[in-house]
Coordinates of C-alpha atoms in Angstrom, one line a residue:
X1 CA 81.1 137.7 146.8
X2 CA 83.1 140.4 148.5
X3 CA 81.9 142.9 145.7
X4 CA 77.9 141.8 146.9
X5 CA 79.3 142.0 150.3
X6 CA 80.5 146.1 149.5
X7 CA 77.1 146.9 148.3
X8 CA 75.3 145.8 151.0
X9 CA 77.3 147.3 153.5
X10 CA 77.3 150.7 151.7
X11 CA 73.3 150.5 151.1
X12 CA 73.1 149.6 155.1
X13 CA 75.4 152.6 155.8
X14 CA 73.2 155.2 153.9
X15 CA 70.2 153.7 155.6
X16 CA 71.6 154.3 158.9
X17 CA 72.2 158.0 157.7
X18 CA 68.4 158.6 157.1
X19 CA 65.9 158.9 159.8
X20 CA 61.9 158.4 158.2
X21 CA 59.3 159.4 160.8
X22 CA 56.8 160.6 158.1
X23 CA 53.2 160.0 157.7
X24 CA 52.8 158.5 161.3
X25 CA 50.3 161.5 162.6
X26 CA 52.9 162.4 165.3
X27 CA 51.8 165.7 167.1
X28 CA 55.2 166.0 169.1
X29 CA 58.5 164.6 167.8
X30 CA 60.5 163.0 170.9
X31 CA 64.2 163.1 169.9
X32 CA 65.1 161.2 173.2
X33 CA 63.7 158.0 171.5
X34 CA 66.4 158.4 169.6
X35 CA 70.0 157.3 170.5
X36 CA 72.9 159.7 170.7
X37 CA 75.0 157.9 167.9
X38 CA 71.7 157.8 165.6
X39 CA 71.4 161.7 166.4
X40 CA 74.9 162.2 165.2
X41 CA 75.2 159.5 161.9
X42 CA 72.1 161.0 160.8
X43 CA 72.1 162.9 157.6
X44 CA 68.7 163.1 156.5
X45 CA 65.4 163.6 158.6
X46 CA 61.9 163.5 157.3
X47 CA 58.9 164.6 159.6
X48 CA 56.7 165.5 156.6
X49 CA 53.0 164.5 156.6
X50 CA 52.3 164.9 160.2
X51 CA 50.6 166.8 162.6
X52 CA 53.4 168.9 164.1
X53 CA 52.0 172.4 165.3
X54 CA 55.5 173.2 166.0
X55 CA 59.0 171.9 165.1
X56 CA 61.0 170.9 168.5
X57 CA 64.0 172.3 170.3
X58 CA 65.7 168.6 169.9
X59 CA 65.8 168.9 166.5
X60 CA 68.9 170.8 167.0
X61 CA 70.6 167.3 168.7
X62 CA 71.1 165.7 164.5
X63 CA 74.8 167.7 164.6
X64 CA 75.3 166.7 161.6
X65 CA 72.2 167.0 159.7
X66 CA 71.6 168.2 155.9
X67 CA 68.3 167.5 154.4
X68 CA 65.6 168.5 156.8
X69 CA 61.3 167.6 155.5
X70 CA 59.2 169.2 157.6
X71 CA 56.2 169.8 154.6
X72 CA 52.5 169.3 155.2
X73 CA 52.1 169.5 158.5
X74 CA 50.6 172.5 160.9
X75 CA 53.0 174.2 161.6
X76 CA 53.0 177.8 163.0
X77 CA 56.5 178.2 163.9
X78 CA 60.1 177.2 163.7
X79 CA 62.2 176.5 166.6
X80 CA 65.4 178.5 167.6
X81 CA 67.2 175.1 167.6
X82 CA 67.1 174.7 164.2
X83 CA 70.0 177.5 164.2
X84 CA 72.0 174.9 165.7
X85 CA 72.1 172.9 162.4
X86 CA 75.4 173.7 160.7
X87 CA 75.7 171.3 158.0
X88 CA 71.9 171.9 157.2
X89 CA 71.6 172.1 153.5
X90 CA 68.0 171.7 152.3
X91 CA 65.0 172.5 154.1
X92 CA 61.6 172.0 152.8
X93 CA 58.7 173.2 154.7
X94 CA 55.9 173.5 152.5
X95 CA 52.1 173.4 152.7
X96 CA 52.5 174.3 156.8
X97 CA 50.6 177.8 158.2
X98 CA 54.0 179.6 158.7
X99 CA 54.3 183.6 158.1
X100 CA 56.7 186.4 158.2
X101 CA 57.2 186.2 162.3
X102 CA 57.7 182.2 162.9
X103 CA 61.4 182.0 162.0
X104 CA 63.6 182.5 164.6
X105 CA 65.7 185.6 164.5
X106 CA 69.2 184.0 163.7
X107 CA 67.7 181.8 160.9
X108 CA 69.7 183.8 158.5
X109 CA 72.9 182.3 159.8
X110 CA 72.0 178.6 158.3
X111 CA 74.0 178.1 155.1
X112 CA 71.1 176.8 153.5
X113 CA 71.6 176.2 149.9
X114 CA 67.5 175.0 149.1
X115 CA 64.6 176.4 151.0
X116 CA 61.1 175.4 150.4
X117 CA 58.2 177.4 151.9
X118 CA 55.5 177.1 149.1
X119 CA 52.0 176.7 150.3
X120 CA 52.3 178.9 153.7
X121 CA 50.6 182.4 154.9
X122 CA 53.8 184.6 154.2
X123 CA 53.0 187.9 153.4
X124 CA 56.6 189.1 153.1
X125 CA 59.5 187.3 152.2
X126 CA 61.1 187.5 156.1
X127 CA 64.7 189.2 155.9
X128 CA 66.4 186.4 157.8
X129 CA 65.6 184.9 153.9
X130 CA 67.7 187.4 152.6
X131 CA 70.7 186.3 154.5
X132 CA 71.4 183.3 153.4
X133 CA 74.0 184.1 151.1
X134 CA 74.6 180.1 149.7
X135 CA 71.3 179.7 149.0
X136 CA 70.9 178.1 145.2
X137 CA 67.1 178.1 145.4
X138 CA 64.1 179.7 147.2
X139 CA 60.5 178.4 146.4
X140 CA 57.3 180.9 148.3
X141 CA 55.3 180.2 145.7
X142 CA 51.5 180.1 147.1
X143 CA 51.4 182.1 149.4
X144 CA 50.3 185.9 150.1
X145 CA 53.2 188.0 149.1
X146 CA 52.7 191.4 148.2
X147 CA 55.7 192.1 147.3
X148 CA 59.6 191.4 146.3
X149 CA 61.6 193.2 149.0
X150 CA 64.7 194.8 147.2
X151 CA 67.2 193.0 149.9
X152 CA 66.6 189.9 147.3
X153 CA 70.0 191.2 145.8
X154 CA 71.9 190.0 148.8
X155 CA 71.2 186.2 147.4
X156 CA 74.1 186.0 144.8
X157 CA 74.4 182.9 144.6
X158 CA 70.8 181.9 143.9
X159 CA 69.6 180.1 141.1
X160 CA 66.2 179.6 141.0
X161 CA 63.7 181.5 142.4
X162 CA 59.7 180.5 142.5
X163 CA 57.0 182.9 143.7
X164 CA 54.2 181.8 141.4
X165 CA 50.9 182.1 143.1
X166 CA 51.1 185.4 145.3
X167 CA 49.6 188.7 144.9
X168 CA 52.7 190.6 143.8
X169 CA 52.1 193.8 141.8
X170 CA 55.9 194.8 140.7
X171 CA 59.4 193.0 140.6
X172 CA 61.7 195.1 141.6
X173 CA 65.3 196.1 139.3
X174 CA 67.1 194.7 142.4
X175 CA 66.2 191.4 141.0
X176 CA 68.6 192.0 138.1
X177 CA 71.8 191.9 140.5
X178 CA 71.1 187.9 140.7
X179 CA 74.3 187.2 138.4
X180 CA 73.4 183.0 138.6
X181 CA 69.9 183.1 138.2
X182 CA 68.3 180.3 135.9
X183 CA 64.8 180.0 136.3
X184 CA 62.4 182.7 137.5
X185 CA 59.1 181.7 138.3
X186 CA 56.7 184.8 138.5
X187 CA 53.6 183.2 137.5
X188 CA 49.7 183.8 138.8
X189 CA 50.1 187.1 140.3
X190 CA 49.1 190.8 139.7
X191 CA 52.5 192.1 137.8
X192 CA 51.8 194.7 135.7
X193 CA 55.0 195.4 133.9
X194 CA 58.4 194.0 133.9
X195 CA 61.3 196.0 134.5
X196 CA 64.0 196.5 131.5
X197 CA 66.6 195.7 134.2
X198 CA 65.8 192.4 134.3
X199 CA 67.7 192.1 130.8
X200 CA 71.2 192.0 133.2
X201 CA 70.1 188.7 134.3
X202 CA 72.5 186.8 131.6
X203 CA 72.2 183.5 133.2
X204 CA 68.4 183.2 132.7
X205 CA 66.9 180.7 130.7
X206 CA 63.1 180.4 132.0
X207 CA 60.9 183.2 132.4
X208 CA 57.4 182.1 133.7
X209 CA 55.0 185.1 133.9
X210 CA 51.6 183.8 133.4
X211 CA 48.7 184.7 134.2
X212 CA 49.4 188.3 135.4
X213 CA 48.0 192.0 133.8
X214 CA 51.1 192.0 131.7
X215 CA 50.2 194.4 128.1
X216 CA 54.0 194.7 127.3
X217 CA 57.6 193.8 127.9
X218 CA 60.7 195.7 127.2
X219 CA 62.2 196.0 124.2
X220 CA 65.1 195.0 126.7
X221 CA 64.5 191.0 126.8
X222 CA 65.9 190.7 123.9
X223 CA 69.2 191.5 125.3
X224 CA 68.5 187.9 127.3
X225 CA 70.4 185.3 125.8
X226 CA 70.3 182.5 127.2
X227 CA 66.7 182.7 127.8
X228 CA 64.9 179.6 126.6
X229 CA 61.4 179.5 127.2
X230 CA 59.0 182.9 128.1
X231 CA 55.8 181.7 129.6
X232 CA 52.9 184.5 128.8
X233 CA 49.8 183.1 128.7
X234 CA 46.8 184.4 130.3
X235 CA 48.2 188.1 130.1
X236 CA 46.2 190.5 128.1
X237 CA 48.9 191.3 125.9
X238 CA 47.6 193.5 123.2
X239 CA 46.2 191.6 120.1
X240 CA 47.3 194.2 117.6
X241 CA 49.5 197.1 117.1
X242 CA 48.9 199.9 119.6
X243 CA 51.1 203.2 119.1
X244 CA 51.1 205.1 122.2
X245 CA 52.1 208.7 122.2
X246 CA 52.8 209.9 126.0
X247 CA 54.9 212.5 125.6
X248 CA 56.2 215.6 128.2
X249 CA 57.7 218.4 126.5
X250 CA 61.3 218.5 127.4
X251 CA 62.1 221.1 130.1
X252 CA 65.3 224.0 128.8
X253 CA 67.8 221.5 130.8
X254 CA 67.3 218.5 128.6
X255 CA 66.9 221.1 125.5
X256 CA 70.2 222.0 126.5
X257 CA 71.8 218.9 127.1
X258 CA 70.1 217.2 123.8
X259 CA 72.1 219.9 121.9
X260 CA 75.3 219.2 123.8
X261 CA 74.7 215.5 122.8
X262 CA 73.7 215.5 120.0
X263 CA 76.2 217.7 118.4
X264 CA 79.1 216.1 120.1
X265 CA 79.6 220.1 121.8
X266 CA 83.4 219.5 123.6
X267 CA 83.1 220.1 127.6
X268 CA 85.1 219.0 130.6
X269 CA 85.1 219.5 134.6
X270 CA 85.9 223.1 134.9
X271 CA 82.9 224.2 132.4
X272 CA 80.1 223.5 134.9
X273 CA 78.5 222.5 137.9
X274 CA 79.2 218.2 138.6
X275 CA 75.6 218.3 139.2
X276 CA 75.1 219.5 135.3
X277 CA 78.1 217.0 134.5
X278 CA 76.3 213.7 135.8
X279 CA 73.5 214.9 134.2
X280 CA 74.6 214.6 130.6
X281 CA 76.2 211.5 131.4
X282 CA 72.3 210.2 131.4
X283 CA 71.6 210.7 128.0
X284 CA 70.2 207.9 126.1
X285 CA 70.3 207.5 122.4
X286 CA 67.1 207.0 120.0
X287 CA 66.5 203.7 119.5
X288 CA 65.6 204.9 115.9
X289 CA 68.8 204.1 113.4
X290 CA 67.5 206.6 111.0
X291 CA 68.0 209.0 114.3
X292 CA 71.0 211.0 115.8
X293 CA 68.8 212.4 118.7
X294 CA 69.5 211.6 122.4
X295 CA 66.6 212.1 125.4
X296 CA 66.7 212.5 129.3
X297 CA 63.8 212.1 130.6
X298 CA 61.3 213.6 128.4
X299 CA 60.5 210.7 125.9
X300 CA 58.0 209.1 124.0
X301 CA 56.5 205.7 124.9
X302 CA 55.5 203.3 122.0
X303 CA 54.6 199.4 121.8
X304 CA 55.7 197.8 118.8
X305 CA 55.4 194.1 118.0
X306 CA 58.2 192.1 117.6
X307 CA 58.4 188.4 116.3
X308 CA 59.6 185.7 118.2
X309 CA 60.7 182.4 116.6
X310 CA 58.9 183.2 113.3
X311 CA 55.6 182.4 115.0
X312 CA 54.5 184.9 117.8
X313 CA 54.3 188.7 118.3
X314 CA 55.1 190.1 121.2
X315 CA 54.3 193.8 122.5
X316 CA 57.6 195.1 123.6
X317 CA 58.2 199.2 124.7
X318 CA 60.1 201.6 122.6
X319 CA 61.3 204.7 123.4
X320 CA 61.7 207.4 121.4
X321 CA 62.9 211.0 121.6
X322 CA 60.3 213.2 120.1
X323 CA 56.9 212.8 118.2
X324 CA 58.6 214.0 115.1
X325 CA 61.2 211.1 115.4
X326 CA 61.0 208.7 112.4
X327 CA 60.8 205.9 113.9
X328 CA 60.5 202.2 113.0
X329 CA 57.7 202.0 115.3
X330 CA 56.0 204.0 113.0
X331 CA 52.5 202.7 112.0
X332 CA 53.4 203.1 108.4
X333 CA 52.7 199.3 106.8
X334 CA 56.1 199.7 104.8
X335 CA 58.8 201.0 107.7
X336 CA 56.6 198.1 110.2
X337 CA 57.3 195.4 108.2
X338 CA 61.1 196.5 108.1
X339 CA 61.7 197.2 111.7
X340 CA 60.2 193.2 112.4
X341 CA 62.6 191.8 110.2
X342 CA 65.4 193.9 111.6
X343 CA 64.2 192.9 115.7
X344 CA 62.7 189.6 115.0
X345 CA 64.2 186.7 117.1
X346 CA 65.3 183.5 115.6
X347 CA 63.4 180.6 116.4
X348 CA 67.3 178.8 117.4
X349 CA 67.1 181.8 120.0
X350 CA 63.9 180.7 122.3
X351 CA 63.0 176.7 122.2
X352 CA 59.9 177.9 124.1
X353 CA 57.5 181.2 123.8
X354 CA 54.1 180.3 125.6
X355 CA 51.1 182.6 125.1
X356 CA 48.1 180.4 125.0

């Protein structure tokens, strides 16, 4: 009896911390019909399918508040009193009419750790965003970004981040300096190419790049991991080997500093400019094994198909360091064959690879 007794008490008690005004076409929210020890046991606030052009001042009265819905309404603009919120851990505000300029400009000090605003008008990701150093996840998936601004990095601790449906053209390499990021939704946009840096991002384990202009990845990804499931349909990924030669002849620096490289020449400090130094330090090595060579910045640019799971190919970009270089890129049948056995990725490696 006393046990029934316990669990009615404790299902009364979390009822009492969750205030439902949803789906009751309020225009206005009046927090004075609410009473001052409501206001402060409240935990939980939904306002979500209503017709709220703006969120209220009062809001900022729930002290104590964590999970905040304000989605599918008409909004236009966030109230300053939402900075008021400290406990505030989630708030979703999606399918509203909110952009860049209707957060307040101290929103950045919430220690939001989920923030929802898919289905909006943003056309940048506002830098109050940026601020929010606990947030876990950020969703501005449909919407009208054009970009990925490169303060994203400040959001260490984030771990998923969804901004399918926009109009972005390039993900920039300060995405890869997201040491906790899981899932990375970049799907139905205009992404070209996908930066090699993103192979820092360790913690990853879905990519979802669909339905962009993708033709390639780098050769990088397979330096991912913990990645389990690559979404890249509706890309037009080459459908058979292309062997692209795009090559600058190297200028007499990187002649020089190949040579330095390349035959392990001894230098130090005193011997040159730090300029000349830092520059060596640059070198890359030739992918190729059957190569000793090293390049700067002068370079040729190859695809080459690599298997994934024993069941797709995938065009990934090679780098090489001359025409002449030997490469197992090489179109030749024989040395092609090789190089996919040597790069291919185990099907125990990727649970999912989706291309069509």
């Amino acid at each position: 009896m006393e046990s029934h007794e316990g669990a009615a008490a404790a299902a009364a008690a979390v009822r009492d911390c969750v205030l439902d005004f949803s789906r009751l076409s309020l225009n206005t929210f009046d927090a004075d019909s609410v009473s001052e020890d409501r206001k402060r046991d409240t935990r939980q606030l939904f306002l979500n399918y209503n017709r709220l052009a703006a969120l209220p001042s009062s809001v900022g009265l729930f002290s104590n508040l964590e999970f905040l819905d304000i989605s599918n309404n008409g909004l236009t603009a966030i109230c300053e009193g939402i900075t008021r919120l400290g406990r505030l851990k989630t708030l979703l505000a999606k399918n509203n009419r909110l952009d860049e300029f209707s957060l307040p400009k101290e929103f950045g000090s919430l220690q939001l750790e989920v923030l929802n605003f898919s289905g909006n008008r943003f056309e940048e990701i506002p830098l109050q965003c940026t601020k929010l150093l606990r947030l876990q996840s950020l969703s501005v998936g449909g919407n009208r970004l054009r970009s990925i601004p490169s303060e994203i990095e400040h959001l260490t601790s984030l771990e998923m981040l969804y901004l399918g449906g926009n109009l972005i053209s390039d993900i920039p390499p300060e995405l890869a300096h997201l040491p906790y990021l899981t899932y990375l939704v970049l799907c139905d946009n205009r992404i070209q190419s996908v930066p090699p840096q993103l192979a820092r991002l360790h913690s990853l384990r879905s990519l979802s790049l669909h339905n962009n202009l993708l033709t390639y990845l780098p050769r990088e990804i397979l330096s991912l991991v913990h990645l389990q499931e690559l979404s890249l349909r509706g890309n037009p990924l080459v459908v058979r080997f292309v062997k692209e030669m795009i090559y600058d002849p190297p200028s007499l620096l990187e002649l020089a500093g190949r040579t330095i490289k390349s035959r392990n020449v001894p230098y130090s400090p005193c011997d040159m400019p730090s300029n000349l130094e830092r520059y060596l330090d640059l070198a890359s090595k030739c992918p190729n094994p059957k190569c000793a060579g090293v390049y700067f910045d002068s370079c040729v640019r190859q695809i080459k198909f690599v298997d994934f799971c024993g069941k797709y190919r995938l065009p990934l970009m090679h780098y090489l360091c001359s025409p002449e270089c030997t490469s197992p890129c090489s179109s030749n049948p024989q040395s092609d064959a090789e190089s996919e056995e040597e790069n291919s990725v185990p099907a125990d490696r990727l649970q999912r690879v989706l291309l069509g």
